[in-house]
């Protein structure tokens, strides 16, 4: 990731270029940490009408577009395409995970900021990438580990199903974010606190260092190295006074 000041400086430059040049400008795909830097200066950049999108509503890695369609008089879509990567022979395919797909792509010498989320669906994957990289990836990515793969462009993730989630009920003394994370991932309190100290916790796309912060219905919590969940609601209170809360784990 770029240094914090460098990220913010680059965002301000893109906003200025869009506003002064009467045109749309785009970032590459930004990590959650980089997006957190953007949210710190979001109000400063409001004059350039920024919009955040990664290819679908559930994406963590996103681009930012600067430019107001109403003022500019035209619309310009995000330069994002969606590729489905799947084994040629599913029966003989390796059990492939996120790291396998990302590693195969990075071995092609591709810049990380041209790649968005990689969503795993069984032994296949959905890749969000910059449109300028589509042909290169299709032509050069022929194997993931020992598995021969095929690639085709799809219009949206709805063609093969959105990201799957699994609901889970957890009991909490209070709806503190550290308690939610501890219960969701079966972590000790110290292990949970370490995640906050090392900047690995994000709440609704923003880095969260306040471990005692109370979460509310529909908050999205991302923990680097563990996954992502949505805090749905606290539905009832147990006989011992615990909150029965529903979370939706992204799988």
Coordinates of N, CA and C in Angstrom, one line a residue:
X1 N 0.8 -1.2 0.0 CA 0.0 0.0 0.0 C 0.9 1.2 0.0
X2 N 0.4 2.3 -0.7 CA 1.1 3.6 -0.6 C 1.1 4.2 0.7
X3 N 2.1 5.1 1.0 CA 2.1 5.8 2.3 C 0.8 6.6 2.4
X4 N 0.3 6.9 3.6 CA -0.9 7.6 3.8 C -1.0 8.9 3.1
X5 N 0.0 9.7 3.3 CA 0.0 11.1 2.7 C 0.0 10.9 1.2
X6 N 0.7 9.9 0.6 CA 0.7 9.7 -0.8 C -0.6 9.3 -1.3
X7 N -1.4 8.5 -0.6 CA -2.7 8.1 -1.0 C -3.6 9.3 -1.1
X8 N -3.6 10.1 0.0 CA -4.5 11.2 0.1 C -4.1 12.3 -1.0
X9 N -2.8 12.5 -1.2 CA -2.4 13.4 -2.2 C -2.8 13.0 -3.6
X10 N -2.7 11.7 -3.9 CA -3.2 11.2 -5.2 C -4.7 11.4 -5.4
X11 N -5.4 11.1 -4.3 CA -6.9 11.3 -4.4 C -7.2 12.8 -4.7
X12 N -6.6 13.7 -4.0 CA -6.8 15.1 -4.2 C -6.5 15.5 -5.6
X13 N -5.4 15.0 -6.1 CA -5.0 15.3 -7.5 C -6.1 14.8 -8.5
X14 N -6.6 13.6 -8.3 CA -7.6 13.1 -9.2 C -8.9 13.9 -9.1
X15 N -9.2 14.3 -7.9 CA -10.4 15.1 -7.7 C -10.3 16.5 -8.4
X16 N -9.1 17.1 -8.3 CA -8.8 18.4 -8.9 C -8.8 18.3 -10.4
X17 N -8.2 17.2 -11.0 CA -8.2 17.0 -12.4 C -9.6 16.8 -13.0
X18 N -10.4 16.1 -12.2 CA -11.8 15.9 -12.7 C -12.6 17.2 -12.7
X19 N -12.5 18.0 -11.6 CA -13.2 19.2 -11.4 C -12.8 20.3 -12.4
X20 N -11.4 20.5 -12.5 CA -10.9 21.5 -13.4 C -11.0 21.1 -14.9
X21 N -10.9 19.8 -15.2 CA -10.9 19.4 -16.6 C -12.2 19.0 -17.1
X22 N -13.3 19.1 -16.2 CA -14.6 18.7 -16.6 C -14.7 17.3 -17.3
X23 N -14.1 16.3 -16.5 CA -14.1 15.0 -17.0 C -14.1 14.0 -15.8
X24 N -14.4 12.7 -16.1 CA -14.3 11.7 -15.1 C -12.9 11.3 -14.9
X25 N -12.5 11.0 -13.6 CA -11.2 10.4 -13.3 C -11.5 9.2 -12.4
X26 N -10.6 8.2 -12.5 CA -10.7 7.0 -11.7 C -9.4 6.6 -11.0
X27 N -9.6 6.1 -9.8 CA -8.4 5.5 -9.1 C -8.3 4.0 -9.6
X28 N -7.2 3.4 -9.3 CA -7.2 1.9 -9.4 C -8.0 1.3 -8.3
X29 N -8.0 0.0 -8.2 CA -8.7 -0.7 -7.1 C -7.9 -0.4 -5.8
X30 N -8.6 0.1 -4.8 CA -8.0 0.5 -3.5 C -8.3 -0.6 -2.5
X31 N -7.3 -0.9 -1.6 CA -7.5 -1.8 -0.5 C -8.4 -1.2 0.5
X32 N -8.8 -2.0 1.5 CA -9.6 -1.4 2.6 C -8.8 -0.4 3.4
X33 N -7.5 -0.5 3.5 CA -6.7 0.5 4.2 C -6.7 1.8 3.5
X34 N -6.5 1.7 2.1 CA -6.5 2.9 1.3 C -7.9 3.5 1.3
X35 N -8.9 2.8 1.2 CA -10.3 3.3 1.2 C -10.5 4.0 2.6
X36 N -10.0 3.5 3.6 CA -10.1 4.1 4.9 C -9.5 5.5 4.9
X37 N -8.3 5.6 4.2 CA -7.7 6.9 4.1 C -8.6 7.9 3.3
X38 N -9.3 7.4 2.3 CA -10.2 8.2 1.5 C -11.3 8.7 2.4
X39 N -11.9 7.9 3.2 CA -13.0 8.3 4.1 C -12.6 9.4 5.1
X40 N -11.3 9.4 5.4 CA -10.9 10.5 6.3 C -10.9 11.9 5.7
X41 N -10.9 11.9 4.3 CA -10.9 13.2 3.6 C -12.1 13.3 2.7
X42 N -13.1 12.4 2.9 CA -14.2 12.3 2.0 C -14.9 13.7 1.8
X43 N -15.1 14.4 2.9 CA -15.8 15.7 2.9 C -15.0 16.7 2.1
X44 N -13.7 16.7 2.2 CA -12.8 17.6 1.5 C -12.9 17.4 -0.1
X45 N -13.3 16.2 -0.5 CA -13.3 15.9 -1.9 C -14.8 15.9 -2.4
X46 N -15.7 16.3 -1.6 CA -17.1 16.3 -2.0 C -17.4 17.2 -3.3
X47 N -16.6 18.2 -3.5 CA -16.8 19.1 -4.6 C -16.6 18.4 -5.9
X48 N -15.9 17.2 -5.9 CA -15.7 16.5 -7.1 C -16.6 15.3 -7.3
X49 N -17.6 15.2 -6.4 CA -18.6 14.2 -6.5 C -18.1 12.7 -6.5
X50 N -17.3 12.3 -5.5 CA -16.7 11.0 -5.6 C -17.7 9.9 -5.4
X51 N -17.5 8.8 -6.0 CA -18.4 7.6 -5.9 C -17.5 6.4 -5.8
X52 N -17.8 5.5 -4.8 CA -17.0 4.3 -4.6 C -17.8 3.1 -5.1
X53 N -17.1 2.2 -5.9 CA -17.7 1.0 -6.4 C -16.6 0.0 -6.8
X54 N -16.9 -1.3 -6.6 CA -15.9 -2.3 -6.9 C -16.4 -3.4 -7.9
X55 N -17.6 -3.2 -8.4 CA -18.1 -4.1 -9.4 C -19.4 -4.8 -8.9
X56 N -19.6 -4.9 -7.6 CA -20.8 -5.3 -6.9 C -20.9 -4.7 -5.6
X57 N -22.1 -4.7 -5.0 CA -22.2 -4.0 -3.7 C -21.4 -4.6 -2.6
X58 N -21.1 -5.9 -2.7 CA -20.4 -6.6 -1.6 C -18.8 -6.5 -1.7
X59 N -18.3 -5.8 -2.7 CA -16.9 -5.8 -2.9 C -16.2 -5.0 -1.9
X60 N -15.0 -5.5 -1.5 CA -14.2 -4.8 -0.5 C -13.1 -3.9 -1.2
X61 N -12.5 -4.4 -2.2 CA -11.6 -3.6 -3.0 C -12.4 -2.8 -4.0
X62 N -12.3 -1.5 -4.0 CA -13.1 -0.6 -4.8 C -12.3 0.5 -5.5
X63 N -12.9 1.0 -6.6 CA -12.4 2.2 -7.3 C -13.1 3.4 -6.8
X64 N -12.6 4.6 -7.0 CA -13.3 5.8 -6.7 C -13.4 6.6 -8.0
X65 N -14.6 7.0 -8.4 CA -14.8 7.8 -9.6 C -15.0 9.2 -9.1
X66 N -14.3 10.2 -9.7 CA -14.6 11.6 -9.5 C -15.3 12.2 -10.7
X67 N -16.3 13.0 -10.5 CA -17.1 13.6 -11.6 C -18.6 13.5 -11.4
X68 N -19.3 14.5 -11.7 CA -20.7 14.5 -11.6 C -21.4 14.4 -12.9
X69 N -22.1 13.3 -13.2 CA -22.8 13.2 -14.5 C -23.7 14.3 -14.9
X70 N -24.4 14.9 -13.9 CA -25.3 16.0 -14.1 C -24.6 17.2 -14.6
X71 N -23.5 17.5 -14.0 CA -22.7 18.7 -14.4 C -22.0 18.4 -15.7
X72 N -21.4 17.2 -15.9 CA -20.6 16.9 -17.1 C -21.5 16.7 -18.3
X73 N -22.8 16.3 -18.0 CA -23.7 16.1 -19.1 C -23.6 14.7 -19.8
X74 N -22.9 13.8 -19.2 CA -22.8 12.4 -19.7 C -22.5 11.5 -18.6
X75 N -22.6 10.2 -18.8 CA -22.3 9.2 -17.8 C -21.1 8.4 -18.3
X76 N -20.3 8.0 -17.4 CA -19.1 7.1 -17.7 C -19.1 6.0 -16.7
X77 N -19.2 4.7 -17.2 CA -19.2 3.6 -16.3 C -17.8 3.4 -15.7
X78 N -17.8 2.7 -14.5 CA -16.5 2.3 -14.0 C -15.8 1.3 -14.9
X79 N -14.5 1.5 -15.1 CA -13.8 0.6 -16.1 C -13.5 -0.8 -15.4
X80 N -14.6 -1.5 -15.1 CA -14.5 -2.8 -14.4 C -15.2 -3.9 -15.2
X81 N -14.5 -5.0 -15.4 CA -15.1 -6.2 -16.0 C -15.1 -7.3 -15.0
X82 N -16.0 -8.3 -15.2 CA -16.1 -9.4 -14.3 C -15.8 -10.7 -15.1
X83 N -14.8 -11.4 -14.6 CA -14.4 -12.6 -15.3 C -14.6 -13.8 -14.4
X84 N -15.2 -14.9 -15.0 CA -15.4 -16.1 -14.3 C -14.2 -17.1 -14.7
X85 N -13.5 -17.5 -13.7 CA -12.4 -18.4 -13.9 C -12.8 -19.8 -13.3
X86 N -12.8 -20.8 -14.2 CA -13.2 -22.1 -13.7 C -12.4 -23.2 -14.3
X87 N -12.2 -24.4 -13.6 CA -11.5 -25.5 -14.2 C -12.1 -26.0 -15.5
X88 N -11.2 -26.4 -16.4 CA -11.6 -27.1 -17.6 C -12.3 -28.4 -17.3
X89 N -11.7 -29.1 -16.4 CA -12.3 -30.4 -16.0 C -12.5 -30.4 -14.5
X90 N -13.7 -30.0 -14.1 CA -14.0 -29.8 -12.6 C -13.7 -31.1 -11.8
X91 N -13.9 -32.2 -12.4 CA -13.7 -33.5 -11.6 C -12.3 -33.7 -11.2
X92 N -11.3 -33.2 -12.0 CA -9.9 -33.4 -11.7 C -9.2 -32.1 -11.1
X93 N -10.0 -31.1 -10.8 CA -9.4 -29.8 -10.4 C -8.9 -29.9 -8.9
X94 N -7.9 -29.1 -8.7 CA -7.4 -29.0 -7.3 C -8.4 -28.2 -6.5
X95 N -8.3 -28.3 -5.2 CA -9.2 -27.5 -4.3 C -8.5 -26.1 -4.2
X96 N -9.0 -25.2 -5.0 CA -8.4 -23.9 -5.1 C -9.0 -22.8 -4.2
X97 N -8.1 -22.0 -3.6 CA -8.6 -21.0 -2.7 C -8.2 -19.6 -3.2
X98 N -8.5 -18.6 -2.5 CA -8.2 -17.2 -2.9 C -6.8 -17.0 -3.1
X99 N -5.9 -17.5 -2.3 CA -4.5 -17.3 -2.5 C -4.0 -17.9 -3.7
X100 N -4.5 -19.1 -4.1 CA -4.1 -19.7 -5.4 C -4.4 -18.9 -6.6
X101 N -5.6 -18.3 -6.6 CA -6.0 -17.5 -7.8 C -5.2 -16.2 -7.8
X102 N -5.1 -15.6 -6.7 CA -4.3 -14.3 -6.6 C -2.9 -14.6 -7.0
X103 N -2.3 -15.6 -6.5 CA -0.9 -16.0 -6.8 C -0.6 -16.2 -8.3
X104 N -1.6 -16.9 -8.9 CA -1.5 -17.2 -10.3 C -1.5 -15.9 -11.1
X105 N -2.4 -14.9 -10.7 CA -2.5 -13.6 -11.4 C -1.3 -12.8 -11.2
X106 N -0.8 -12.8 -10.0 CA 0.4 -11.9 -9.7 C 1.7 -12.5 -10.4
X107 N 1.7 -13.8 -10.6 CA 2.8 -14.4 -11.3 C 2.9 -13.9 -12.8
X108 N 1.8 -13.4 -13.3 CA 1.8 -12.8 -14.6 C 2.3 -11.4 -14.7
X109 N 2.8 -10.9 -13.5 CA 3.3 -9.5 -13.5 C 2.3 -8.4 -13.5
X110 N 1.1 -8.8 -13.0 CA 0.0 -7.8 -13.0 C 0.1 -6.9 -11.8
X111 N -0.2 -5.7 -12.0 CA -0.2 -4.7 -10.9 C -1.4 -5.0 -10.0
X112 N -1.2 -5.0 -8.7 CA -2.4 -5.3 -7.8 C -3.5 -4.3 -7.9
X113 N -3.2 -3.1 -8.2 CA -4.3 -2.1 -8.3 C -5.2 -2.2 -9.5
X114 N -4.9 -3.2 -10.4 CA -5.7 -3.4 -11.5 C -6.7 -4.6 -11.2
X115 N -6.5 -5.2 -10.0 CA -7.4 -6.3 -9.7 C -8.2 -6.0 -8.5
X116 N -9.5 -6.3 -8.6 CA -10.4 -6.0 -7.5 C -10.6 -7.3 -6.6
X117 N -11.8 -7.5 -6.2 CA -12.1 -8.7 -5.4 C -12.0 -10.0 -6.2
X118 N -11.6 -11.1 -5.5 CA -11.7 -12.4 -6.1 C -12.6 -13.2 -5.2
X119 N -13.8 -13.6 -5.7 CA -14.8 -14.3 -4.9 C -14.8 -15.8 -5.3
X120 N -14.6 -16.6 -4.3 CA -14.5 -18.0 -4.6 C -15.9 -18.7 -4.6
X121 N -16.1 -19.5 -5.6 CA -17.4 -20.2 -5.7 C -17.0 -21.7 -6.0
X122 N -16.9 -22.5 -4.9 CA -16.5 -23.9 -5.1 C -15.0 -23.9 -5.6
X123 N -14.7 -24.5 -6.7 CA -13.4 -24.5 -7.2 C -13.1 -23.4 -8.3
X124 N -14.1 -22.6 -8.5 CA -14.1 -21.5 -9.5 C -13.9 -20.2 -8.7
X125 N -13.7 -19.1 -9.5 CA -13.6 -17.8 -8.9 C -14.2 -16.8 -9.8
X126 N -14.7 -15.7 -9.2 CA -15.2 -14.5 -9.9 C -14.1 -13.4 -9.7
X127 N -13.6 -12.9 -10.7 CA -12.6 -11.8 -10.6 C -13.1 -10.5 -11.2
X128 N -13.0 -9.5 -10.3 CA -13.3 -8.1 -10.8 C -11.9 -7.5 -11.2
X129 N -11.8 -6.9 -12.4 CA -10.5 -6.4 -12.8 C -10.7 -5.2 -13.7
X130 N -9.7 -4.4 -13.9 CA -9.7 -3.3 -14.8 C -10.0 -3.8 -16.2
X131 N -10.8 -3.0 -16.9 CA -11.2 -3.5 -18.3 C -9.9 -3.6 -19.2
X132 N -8.9 -2.8 -19.0 CA -7.7 -2.8 -19.8 C -6.9 -4.1 -19.6
X133 N -7.2 -4.9 -18.5 CA -6.4 -6.1 -18.2 C -7.2 -7.4 -18.7
X134 N -8.4 -7.2 -19.2 CA -9.2 -8.4 -19.5 C -8.5 -9.3 -20.5
X135 N -8.1 -8.7 -21.7 CA -7.6 -9.6 -22.8 C -6.3 -10.2 -22.3
X136 N -5.5 -9.5 -21.6 CA -4.2 -10.0 -21.1 C -4.4 -11.2 -20.2
X137 N -5.3 -11.1 -19.3 CA -5.6 -12.2 -18.4 C -6.2 -13.4 -19.1
X138 N -7.1 -13.2 -20.0 CA -7.8 -14.3 -20.7 C -6.7 -15.0 -21.6
X139 N -5.8 -14.3 -22.2 CA -4.8 -14.9 -23.0 C -3.7 -15.6 -22.3
X140 N -3.4 -15.1 -21.1 CA -2.2 -15.6 -20.4 C -2.4 -16.5 -19.1
X141 N -3.6 -16.4 -18.5 CA -3.8 -17.2 -17.4 C -4.4 -18.5 -17.8
X142 N -3.6 -19.5 -17.9 CA -4.1 -20.8 -18.4 C -4.1 -21.9 -17.3
X143 N -3.4 -21.7 -16.2 CA -3.4 -22.6 -15.1 C -3.4 -21.9 -13.7
X144 N -4.1 -22.5 -12.8 CA -4.0 -22.1 -11.4 C -3.6 -23.3 -10.6
X145 N -2.4 -23.3 -10.0 CA -1.7 -24.4 -9.5 C -1.5 -25.4 -10.6
X146 N -2.0 -26.7 -10.5 CA -1.9 -27.7 -11.5 C -3.2 -27.8 -12.4
X147 N -4.1 -26.9 -12.1 CA -5.4 -27.0 -12.8 C -5.5 -26.1 -14.0
X148 N -5.8 -26.7 -15.1 CA -6.1 -25.9 -16.3 C -7.4 -25.3 -16.2
X149 N -7.5 -24.0 -16.6 CA -8.7 -23.2 -16.4 C -9.2 -22.5 -17.7
X150 N -10.4 -22.2 -17.7 CA -11.0 -21.4 -18.8 C -11.6 -20.1 -18.2
X151 N -11.6 -19.1 -19.0 CA -12.1 -17.8 -18.5 C -13.1 -17.2 -19.5
X152 N -14.2 -16.7 -18.9 CA -15.1 -16.0 -19.8 C -15.7 -14.8 -19.0
X153 N -16.0 -13.7 -19.8 CA -16.5 -12.5 -19.2 C -18.0 -12.7 -18.9
X154 N -18.5 -12.2 -17.8 CA -19.9 -12.2 -17.4 C -20.4 -10.8 -17.2
X155 N -21.7 -10.6 -17.3 CA -22.2 -9.2 -17.2 C -22.3 -8.8 -15.7
X156 N -22.7 -9.7 -14.8 CA -22.8 -9.3 -13.4 C -22.8 -10.6 -12.6
X157 N -22.5 -10.5 -11.3 CA -22.4 -11.7 -10.5 C -23.7 -12.4 -10.4
X158 N -24.8 -11.7 -10.7 CA -26.1 -12.3 -10.6 C -26.3 -13.5 -11.6
X159 N -25.4 -13.6 -12.6 CA -25.5 -14.7 -13.5 C -25.2 -16.0 -12.9
X160 N -24.4 -16.0 -11.9 CA -24.0 -17.3 -11.3 C -24.2 -17.2 -9.8
X161 N -24.9 -16.2 -9.3 CA -25.2 -16.1 -7.9 C -24.3 -15.2 -7.1
X162 N -24.9 -14.4 -6.2 CA -24.1 -13.5 -5.4 C -23.3 -14.3 -4.3
X163 N -22.5 -13.5 -3.6 CA -21.7 -14.1 -2.5 C -22.6 -14.8 -1.5
X164 N -22.3 -16.0 -1.1 CA -23.1 -16.7 -0.1 C -22.8 -16.3 1.3
X165 N -23.8 -16.3 2.1 CA -23.6 -15.9 3.5 C -24.3 -17.0 4.4
X166 N -23.8 -17.1 5.6 CA -24.4 -18.1 6.6 C -24.7 -17.3 7.9
X167 N -25.9 -17.4 8.3 CA -26.3 -16.7 9.5 C -25.9 -17.5 10.8
X168 N -25.6 -16.8 11.8 CA -25.1 -17.4 13.0 C -25.7 -16.6 14.2
X169 N -26.1 -17.2 15.3 CA -26.6 -16.5 16.5 C -25.5 -16.6 17.5
X170 N -25.1 -15.4 18.0 CA -24.1 -15.3 19.1 C -24.7 -14.6 20.3
X171 N -24.2 -14.9 21.5 CA -24.6 -14.3 22.7 C -23.6 -13.3 23.2
X172 N -24.0 -12.1 23.5 CA -23.1 -11.0 23.9 C -23.6 -10.3 25.2
X173 N -22.7 -9.8 26.0 CA -23.1 -9.0 27.1 C -23.4 -7.6 26.6
X174 N -22.8 -7.2 25.5 CA -23.1 -5.9 24.9 C -22.7 -6.0 23.5
X175 N -23.2 -5.1 22.6 CA -22.9 -5.2 21.2 C -21.7 -4.4 20.9
X176 N -20.6 -4.6 21.6 CA -19.3 -4.0 21.3 C -18.6 -4.8 20.2
X177 N -17.9 -4.0 19.3 CA -17.4 -4.7 18.1 C -16.3 -5.7 18.5
X178 N -15.6 -5.5 19.6 CA -14.6 -6.5 19.9 C -15.2 -7.8 20.4
X179 N -16.4 -7.7 21.1 CA -17.1 -8.8 21.6 C -17.7 -9.6 20.4
X180 N -18.2 -8.9 19.4 CA -18.7 -9.5 18.2 C -17.7 -10.3 17.5
X181 N -16.5 -9.7 17.3 CA -15.4 -10.4 16.6 C -14.9 -11.6 17.4
X182 N -14.8 -11.5 18.7 CA -14.4 -12.6 19.5 C -15.3 -13.8 19.4
X183 N -16.6 -13.5 19.4 CA -17.6 -14.6 19.3 C -17.7 -15.2 17.9
X184 N -17.6 -14.3 16.9 CA -17.8 -14.8 15.6 C -16.6 -15.7 15.1
X185 N -15.4 -15.4 15.6 CA -14.2 -16.1 15.1 C -13.6 -16.9 16.3
X186 N -14.3 -17.1 17.4 CA -13.8 -17.9 18.5 C -12.4 -17.4 19.0
X187 N -12.3 -16.2 19.2 CA -11.0 -15.6 19.6 C -11.0 -15.2 21.1
X188 N -9.9 -15.2 21.7 CA -9.8 -14.7 23.1 C -9.9 -13.2 23.0
X189 N -10.1 -12.6 24.2 CA -10.2 -11.1 24.2 C -8.9 -10.5 23.8
X190 N -7.7 -11.0 24.3 CA -6.4 -10.5 23.9 C -6.2 -10.6 22.4
X191 N -6.6 -11.7 21.8 CA -6.4 -11.9 20.4 C -7.2 -10.9 19.6
X192 N -8.5 -10.7 20.1 CA -9.3 -9.7 19.5 C -8.8 -8.3 19.5
X193 N -8.2 -7.9 20.7 CA -7.7 -6.6 20.9 C -6.4 -6.4 20.0
X194 N -5.7 -7.4 19.8 CA -4.5 -7.3 18.9 C -4.9 -7.0 17.5
X195 N -6.0 -7.4 17.1 CA -6.5 -7.1 15.7 C -6.8 -5.6 15.6
X196 N -7.2 -4.9 16.6 CA -7.5 -3.5 16.6 C -6.1 -2.8 16.7
X197 N -5.2 -3.3 17.5 CA -3.9 -2.6 17.6 C -3.1 -2.6 16.3
X198 N -3.3 -3.7 15.5 CA -2.5 -3.8 14.3 C -3.3 -3.3 13.1
X199 N -4.4 -2.7 13.3 CA -5.2 -2.0 12.2 C -5.8 -3.0 11.2
X200 N -6.3 -4.1 11.7 CA -6.9 -5.1 10.9 C -8.4 -5.2 10.9
X201 N -9.0 -4.3 11.6 CA -10.5 -4.2 11.7 C -11.1 -3.0 11.0
X202 N -12.1 -3.3 10.2 CA -12.8 -2.2 9.4 C -14.3 -2.3 9.7
X203 N -14.8 -1.2 9.9 CA -16.3 -1.1 10.2 C -16.9 -0.2 9.1
X204 N -17.7 -0.8 8.2 CA -18.3 -0.1 7.1 C -17.3 0.6 6.2
X205 N -16.2 -0.1 6.0 CA -15.1 0.3 5.1 C -14.1 1.2 5.7
X206 N -14.3 1.6 7.0 CA -13.3 2.5 7.6 C -12.6 1.8 8.7
X207 N -11.3 2.0 8.8 CA -10.5 1.4 9.8 C -11.0 1.7 11.2
X208 N -11.2 0.7 12.0 CA -11.7 0.9 13.4 C -10.7 0.6 14.4
X209 N -10.3 1.6 15.2 CA -9.3 1.4 16.3 C -10.0 1.4 17.6
X210 N -11.3 1.7 17.7 CA -12.0 1.8 18.9 C -12.7 0.5 19.2
X211 N -12.0 -0.4 20.0 CA -12.5 -1.7 20.2 C -13.8 -1.8 21.0
X212 N -14.2 -0.7 21.7 CA -15.4 -0.7 22.5 C -16.6 -0.1 21.8
X213 N -16.4 0.2 20.5 CA -17.4 0.9 19.7 C -18.6 -0.1 19.6
X214 N -19.8 0.5 19.8 CA -21.1 -0.3 19.7 C -21.5 -0.4 18.2
X215 N -21.8 -1.6 17.8 CA -22.2 -1.8 16.4 C -23.8 -1.7 16.4
X216 N -24.3 -1.4 15.2 CA -25.7 -1.3 15.1 C -26.2 -2.2 13.9
X217 N -27.5 -2.3 13.8 CA -28.1 -3.2 12.7 C -27.5 -2.9 11.4
X218 N -27.1 -3.9 10.7 CA -26.6 -3.9 9.3 C -25.2 -3.3 9.1
X219 N -24.5 -3.1 10.2 CA -23.1 -2.7 10.1 C -22.3 -3.9 9.4
X220 N -21.3 -3.5 8.6 CA -20.4 -4.5 8.0 C -19.1 -4.4 8.7
X221 N -18.6 -5.6 9.2 CA -17.3 -5.7 9.8 C -16.4 -6.6 9.0
X222 N -15.2 -6.1 8.7 CA -14.2 -6.8 8.0 C -13.0 -7.0 8.9
X223 N -12.5 -8.2 8.9 CA -11.3 -8.4 9.7 C -10.2 -9.1 8.8
X224 N -9.2 -8.4 8.5 CA -8.1 -8.9 7.6 C -7.6 -10.2 8.1
X225 N -7.6 -11.2 7.3 CA -7.1 -12.5 7.7 C -8.1 -13.5 8.2
X226 N -9.4 -12.9 8.4 CA -10.4 -13.8 9.0 C -11.7 -13.8 8.1
X227 N -12.1 -12.6 7.6 CA -13.3 -12.5 6.7 C -14.1 -11.3 7.0
X228 N -15.4 -11.4 6.6 CA -16.3 -10.3 6.7 C -17.6 -10.8 7.1
X229 N -18.3 -10.0 7.9 CA -19.7 -10.3 8.4 C -20.6 -9.1 8.4
X230 N -21.8 -9.3 8.5 CA -22.8 -8.2 8.7 C -23.5 -8.5 10.0
X231 N -23.5 -7.5 10.8 CA -24.2 -7.5 12.1 C -25.7 -7.2 11.8
X232 N -26.5 -8.2 11.9 CA -27.9 -8.1 11.5 C -28.8 -7.4 12.5
X233 N -28.8 -8.0 13.7 CA -29.7 -7.4 14.8 C -29.6 -8.2 16.1
X234 N -29.9 -7.6 17.2 CA -30.1 -8.3 18.5 C -31.6 -8.5 18.7
X235 N -32.0 -9.8 18.6 CA -33.4 -10.1 18.6 C -34.1 -10.3 20.0
X236 N -33.3 -10.8 20.9 CA -33.9 -11.1 22.2 C -32.8 -11.1 23.3
X237 N -33.3 -11.3 24.5 CA -32.4 -11.4 25.7 C -32.6 -12.8 26.3
X238 N -31.4 -13.4 26.6 CA -31.5 -14.7 27.3 C -31.9 -14.6 28.7
X239 N -32.2 -15.8 29.3 CA -32.5 -15.8 30.8 C -31.4 -15.2 31.7
X240 N -30.2 -15.3 31.2 CA -29.1 -14.8 31.9 C -28.7 -13.4 31.6
X241 N -29.6 -12.7 30.8 CA -29.3 -11.3 30.4 C -28.4 -11.1 29.3
X242 N -28.1 -12.1 28.5 CA -27.3 -12.0 27.3 C -28.1 -11.6 26.1
X243 N -27.5 -10.8 25.2 CA -28.1 -10.4 24.0 C -28.0 -11.5 23.0
X244 N -29.1 -12.0 22.4 CA -29.0 -13.0 21.3 C -29.0 -12.2 20.0
X245 N -27.8 -12.2 19.4 CA -27.6 -11.4 18.2 C -27.4 -12.3 16.9
X246 N -27.9 -11.8 15.8 CA -27.7 -12.5 14.6 C -26.6 -11.8 13.7
X247 N -25.7 -12.6 13.2 CA -24.7 -12.1 12.3 C -24.7 -12.9 11.0
X248 N -24.4 -12.3 10.0 CA -24.4 -13.0 8.7 C -22.9 -13.1 8.2
X249 N -22.4 -14.3 8.2 CA -21.0 -14.5 7.8 C -20.9 -14.7 6.3
X250 N -20.0 -13.9 5.6 CA -19.7 -14.1 4.2 C -18.8 -15.3 4.1
X251 N -19.2 -16.3 3.2 CA -18.5 -17.5 3.1 C -18.0 -17.7 1.6

